[in-house]
Coordinates of C-alpha atoms and ligand atoms in Angstrom, one line a residue:
M1 CA -282.0 -41.2 -124.1
D2 CA -280.0 -40.1 -127.1
L3 CA -276.5 -39.2 -125.9
A4 CA -275.5 -37.4 -129.1
D5 CA -278.6 -35.2 -128.8
N6 CA -277.9 -34.5 -125.2
L7 CA -274.3 -33.6 -125.9
N8 CA -275.3 -31.3 -128.7
R9 CA -277.8 -29.5 -126.6
I10 CA -275.4 -29.1 -123.7
E11 CA -272.7 -27.9 -126.1
Q12 CA -275.1 -25.2 -127.5
R13 CA -275.9 -24.2 -123.9
I14 CA -272.2 -23.9 -123.1
V15 CA -271.5 -21.8 -126.2
A16 CA -274.5 -19.5 -125.3
A17 CA -273.4 -19.1 -121.7
C18 CA -269.8 -18.3 -122.8
A19 CA -271.2 -15.7 -125.3
R20 CA -273.3 -14.1 -122.5
A21 CA -270.2 -13.9 -120.3
G22 CA -267.9 -12.7 -123.1
R23 CA -265.8 -15.8 -122.7
E24 CA -264.2 -18.1 -125.2
R25 CA -265.8 -21.6 -125.5
S26 CA -262.3 -23.0 -125.1
S27 CA -262.1 -21.6 -121.5
V28 CA -264.7 -24.2 -120.3
T29 CA -264.0 -27.9 -120.0
L30 CA -266.8 -30.4 -119.8
V31 CA -266.2 -33.2 -117.3
A32 CA -268.6 -36.0 -118.1
V33 CA -269.7 -37.5 -114.8
T34 CA -270.0 -41.2 -115.3
K35 CA -270.3 -42.3 -111.6
N36 CA -272.6 -45.3 -111.1
Q37 CA -272.8 -45.6 -114.9
P38 CA -271.6 -48.8 -116.6
A39 CA -268.5 -48.8 -118.7
Q40 CA -270.6 -48.9 -121.9
V41 CA -271.7 -45.4 -121.1
V42 CA -268.1 -44.2 -121.0
R43 CA -267.3 -46.0 -124.3
D44 CA -270.4 -44.4 -125.9
A45 CA -269.3 -41.0 -124.7
A46 CA -265.8 -41.6 -125.9
N47 CA -267.2 -42.3 -129.4
L48 CA -268.7 -38.9 -129.4
G49 CA -265.3 -37.3 -128.5
L50 CA -265.5 -37.0 -124.8
T51 CA -262.3 -37.9 -123.0
L52 CA -262.5 -36.5 -119.5
F53 CA -264.6 -38.4 -117.0
G54 CA -265.6 -37.7 -113.4
E55 CA -266.0 -40.5 -110.9
N56 CA -266.5 -40.6 -107.1
R57 CA -265.4 -44.1 -106.0
I58 CA -262.0 -45.7 -106.4
Q59 CA -263.1 -49.3 -106.8
E60 CA -265.7 -48.5 -109.4
T61 CA -263.2 -46.3 -111.4
K62 CA -260.5 -49.0 -111.3
I63 CA -262.8 -51.5 -112.8
K64 CA -264.2 -49.1 -115.4
I65 CA -260.7 -47.9 -116.5
G66 CA -259.9 -51.6 -117.3
Q67 CA -263.1 -51.9 -119.3
C68 CA -262.5 -48.7 -121.3
P69 CA -259.3 -48.9 -123.3
G70 CA -258.2 -45.5 -124.7
H71 CA -256.5 -42.4 -123.6
F72 CA -258.9 -40.9 -121.2
R73 CA -258.5 -38.7 -118.2
W74 CA -260.3 -39.3 -115.0
H75 CA -261.1 -36.8 -112.2
M76 CA -261.9 -37.8 -108.7
I77 CA -264.9 -35.7 -107.7
G78 CA -266.1 -37.5 -104.5
H79 CA -264.9 -37.6 -100.9
L80 CA -261.6 -39.4 -100.7
Q81 CA -260.7 -41.5 -97.6
S82 CA -257.0 -41.4 -96.6
N83 CA -256.7 -45.2 -97.1
K84 CA -257.6 -44.8 -100.8
T85 CA -255.2 -42.1 -101.7
R86 CA -252.6 -44.4 -103.2
D87 CA -255.1 -45.7 -105.8
A88 CA -256.5 -42.2 -106.3
V89 CA -253.0 -40.8 -107.1
H90 CA -252.5 -43.7 -109.5
F91 CA -255.7 -43.7 -111.4
F92 CA -256.8 -40.1 -111.5
S93 CA -255.2 -37.2 -113.4
M94 CA -256.7 -34.7 -110.9
I95 CA -258.3 -35.0 -107.5
E96 CA -261.0 -32.3 -107.4
S97 CA -262.2 -33.0 -103.9
V98 CA -259.3 -32.3 -101.5
D99 CA -261.0 -31.1 -98.3
S100 CA -258.4 -31.3 -95.5
L101 CA -254.7 -30.7 -94.8
A102 CA -254.4 -34.4 -93.6
L103 CA -255.7 -35.6 -97.0
A104 CA -253.4 -33.3 -98.9
Q105 CA -250.4 -34.6 -96.9
E106 CA -251.4 -38.2 -97.6
I107 CA -251.7 -37.5 -101.3
N108 CA -248.3 -35.7 -101.2
K109 CA -246.8 -38.8 -99.6
C110 CA -248.3 -41.2 -102.2
A111 CA -247.3 -39.0 -105.1
D112 CA -243.8 -38.8 -103.7
K113 CA -243.5 -42.6 -103.7
T114 CA -244.5 -42.8 -107.3
A115 CA -242.3 -39.9 -108.4
K116 CA -245.4 -38.0 -109.5
T117 CA -246.8 -34.6 -108.9
M118 CA -250.6 -34.6 -108.3
P119 CA -252.8 -31.9 -109.6
I120 CA -255.6 -31.1 -107.1
L121 CA -258.5 -28.8 -106.5
L122 CA -259.5 -27.7 -103.1
E123 CA -263.2 -28.4 -102.4
V124 CA -265.1 -25.7 -100.6
N125 CA -268.4 -26.0 -98.9
V126 CA -269.4 -22.4 -99.7
A127 CA -272.9 -22.7 -98.4
G128 CA -271.9 -24.4 -95.2
E129 CA -274.2 -27.3 -95.7
S130 CA -273.8 -30.0 -93.0
T131 CA -274.5 -32.8 -95.5
K132 CA -271.6 -31.8 -97.7
F133 CA -267.8 -32.3 -97.6
G134 CA -265.5 -29.4 -98.3
Y135 CA -263.6 -26.6 -96.6
R136 CA -265.2 -23.8 -94.8
P137 CA -263.8 -20.7 -96.6
D138 CA -262.0 -19.4 -93.5
Q139 CA -260.5 -22.9 -92.9
L140 CA -259.2 -23.0 -96.5
L141 CA -257.5 -19.7 -96.2
A142 CA -255.9 -20.7 -92.9
E143 CA -254.5 -23.9 -94.4
F144 CA -253.8 -22.8 -97.9
E145 CA -250.1 -22.0 -97.4
Q146 CA -249.4 -25.3 -95.7
I147 CA -251.0 -27.3 -98.6
N148 CA -249.2 -25.2 -101.2
A149 CA -245.9 -26.0 -99.5
L150 CA -246.4 -29.7 -100.1
P151 CA -243.8 -30.4 -102.9
K152 CA -245.7 -33.2 -104.7
I153 CA -249.0 -31.4 -104.9
E154 CA -250.0 -28.8 -107.4
I155 CA -253.0 -26.7 -106.5
H156 CA -254.9 -25.9 -109.7
G157 CA -257.9 -24.1 -108.2
L158 CA -261.1 -24.6 -106.3
M159 CA -264.2 -26.8 -106.6
T160 CA -267.7 -26.5 -105.1
I161 CA -271.1 -28.1 -105.3
A162 CA -273.9 -25.6 -104.9
P163 CA -276.9 -26.5 -102.8
Y164 CA -279.6 -28.2 -104.7
A165 CA -282.3 -25.8 -105.9
D166 CA -284.9 -25.8 -108.7
D167 CA -283.9 -22.3 -109.7
P168 CA -280.3 -22.2 -111.0
E169 CA -280.1 -18.5 -110.1
K170 CA -280.0 -19.6 -106.5
A171 CA -276.6 -21.0 -107.1
R172 CA -275.1 -17.8 -108.4
P173 CA -274.1 -16.3 -105.1
H174 CA -272.3 -19.5 -104.2
F175 CA -270.4 -19.6 -107.4
R176 CA -269.5 -16.0 -107.0
C177 CA -268.3 -16.7 -103.5
L178 CA -266.0 -19.4 -104.8
R179 CA -264.6 -17.1 -107.5
E180 CA -263.9 -14.4 -104.8
L181 CA -262.2 -17.1 -102.7
K182 CA -260.0 -18.0 -105.6
T183 CA -258.9 -14.4 -105.8
E184 CA -258.0 -14.5 -102.1
C185 CA -256.0 -17.6 -102.6
E186 CA -254.2 -16.0 -105.5
K187 CA -253.2 -13.2 -103.3
I188 CA -251.6 -15.7 -100.9
L189 CA -249.9 -17.5 -103.8
G190 CA -248.8 -14.5 -105.8
V191 CA -249.8 -16.3 -109.0
P192 CA -253.1 -17.0 -110.7
L193 CA -254.9 -20.3 -110.2
P194 CA -256.3 -21.6 -113.5
H195 CA -259.4 -23.5 -112.4
L196 CA -262.8 -23.1 -110.9
S197 CA -264.7 -26.4 -111.0
M198 CA -268.4 -25.5 -110.5
G199 CA -271.7 -26.1 -112.1
M200 CA -273.6 -29.4 -112.7
S201 CA -276.6 -30.5 -114.8
G202 CA -279.0 -28.0 -113.1
D203 CA -276.8 -25.0 -112.9
F204 CA -273.8 -25.1 -115.3
E205 CA -274.8 -22.1 -117.3
V206 CA -274.9 -19.8 -114.3
A207 CA -271.6 -21.3 -113.2
I208 CA -270.0 -20.4 -116.6
E209 CA -271.4 -16.9 -116.3
E210 CA -269.6 -16.7 -112.9
G211 CA -266.3 -18.0 -114.2
A212 CA -266.4 -21.8 -114.2
T213 CA -263.5 -23.3 -116.1
M214 CA -264.7 -26.9 -115.5
I215 CA -268.3 -28.0 -115.3
R216 CA -269.2 -31.5 -114.1
V217 CA -272.3 -32.8 -115.9
G218 CA -273.9 -36.2 -115.4
T219 CA -277.6 -36.5 -115.7
A220 CA -278.1 -33.9 -118.4
L221 CA -275.8 -36.0 -120.6
F222 CA -276.6 -39.6 -119.6
G223 CA -280.0 -39.4 -118.0
A224 CA -280.9 -40.6 -114.5
R225 CA -278.1 -42.4 -112.8
P226 CA -278.5 -46.0 -111.7
K227 CA -278.2 -46.5 -108.0
P228 CA -274.7 -47.3 -106.7
V229 CA -273.9 -51.0 -107.4
A230 CA -272.7 -52.1 -104.0
K231 CA -272.9 -49.5 -101.2
N232 CA -269.9 -50.8 -99.3
E233 CA -267.6 -51.7 -102.0
D234 CA -265.2 -48.9 -101.1
V235 CA -265.2 -49.7 -97.4
E236 CA -262.7 -52.3 -96.4
Ligands
PLP301 C1 -272.7 -36.5 -109.3 C2 -271.9 -35.3 -109.3 C3 -272.0 -34.4 -110.4 C4 -272.9 -34.5 -111.5 O1 -274.2 -34.2 -111.1 P1 -275.4 -34.1 -112.2 O2 -276.4 -33.3 -111.5 O3 -275.8 -35.5 -112.5 O4 -274.9 -33.4 -113.4 C5 -271.1 -33.3 -110.4 N1 -270.2 -33.1 -109.4 C6 -270.1 -33.9 -108.3 C7 -269.1 -33.6 -107.2 C8 -271.0 -35.0 -108.2 O5 -270.9 -35.8 -107.2

């Protein structure tokens, strides 16, 4: 595995997808997904200029941040339990995986205590998969105003994980659906939402063509992920 080569190839694919879509390269941010990866992987990535990392477990991230000195930003991309929100608000610059009003309220409370405003994305389960977290689109629209009214939360946009498929084209309708849902939310808000976080190793080019502003890439950058270290480390 040569990280520099992988990053170069991904960069070229991002540039090409942007060109196909008539978009600027600067409109797409690469979130390097380092979940389950050791701190050394983060440091190697940082040496190549990557500064934004995606993680899905609080405990693991806390340890990793301590082992990776530097000015990095960390995005929470995994399901967040309410009892972990305090740490999540502290360690992450964005929580991409807000999937209920109750969680948003809890984040709002924790952010208020630390005099912080927390940028979030609302995660949508566009394909309605029973194995995935995330809002049903109709649920999201029903709760959107209540979440937006929380003073210490800033909604920056929407996030989704497309169903796994060998053919990336299969993800296109789901990405399109998320983009259309963002437009619906913008109508409620009256202002544009800047972000659509969609696209992973297998489908980020299609996601860019459909308007992704953040792509979350793990295995295409770092190779196969090690298994999680301790399954229950986040359960107290
Ligand atoms: C693991 C994960 C990714 C990265 O997936 P790859 O297929 O390894 O690129 C992206 N987004 C979320 C929410 C994830 O959990």
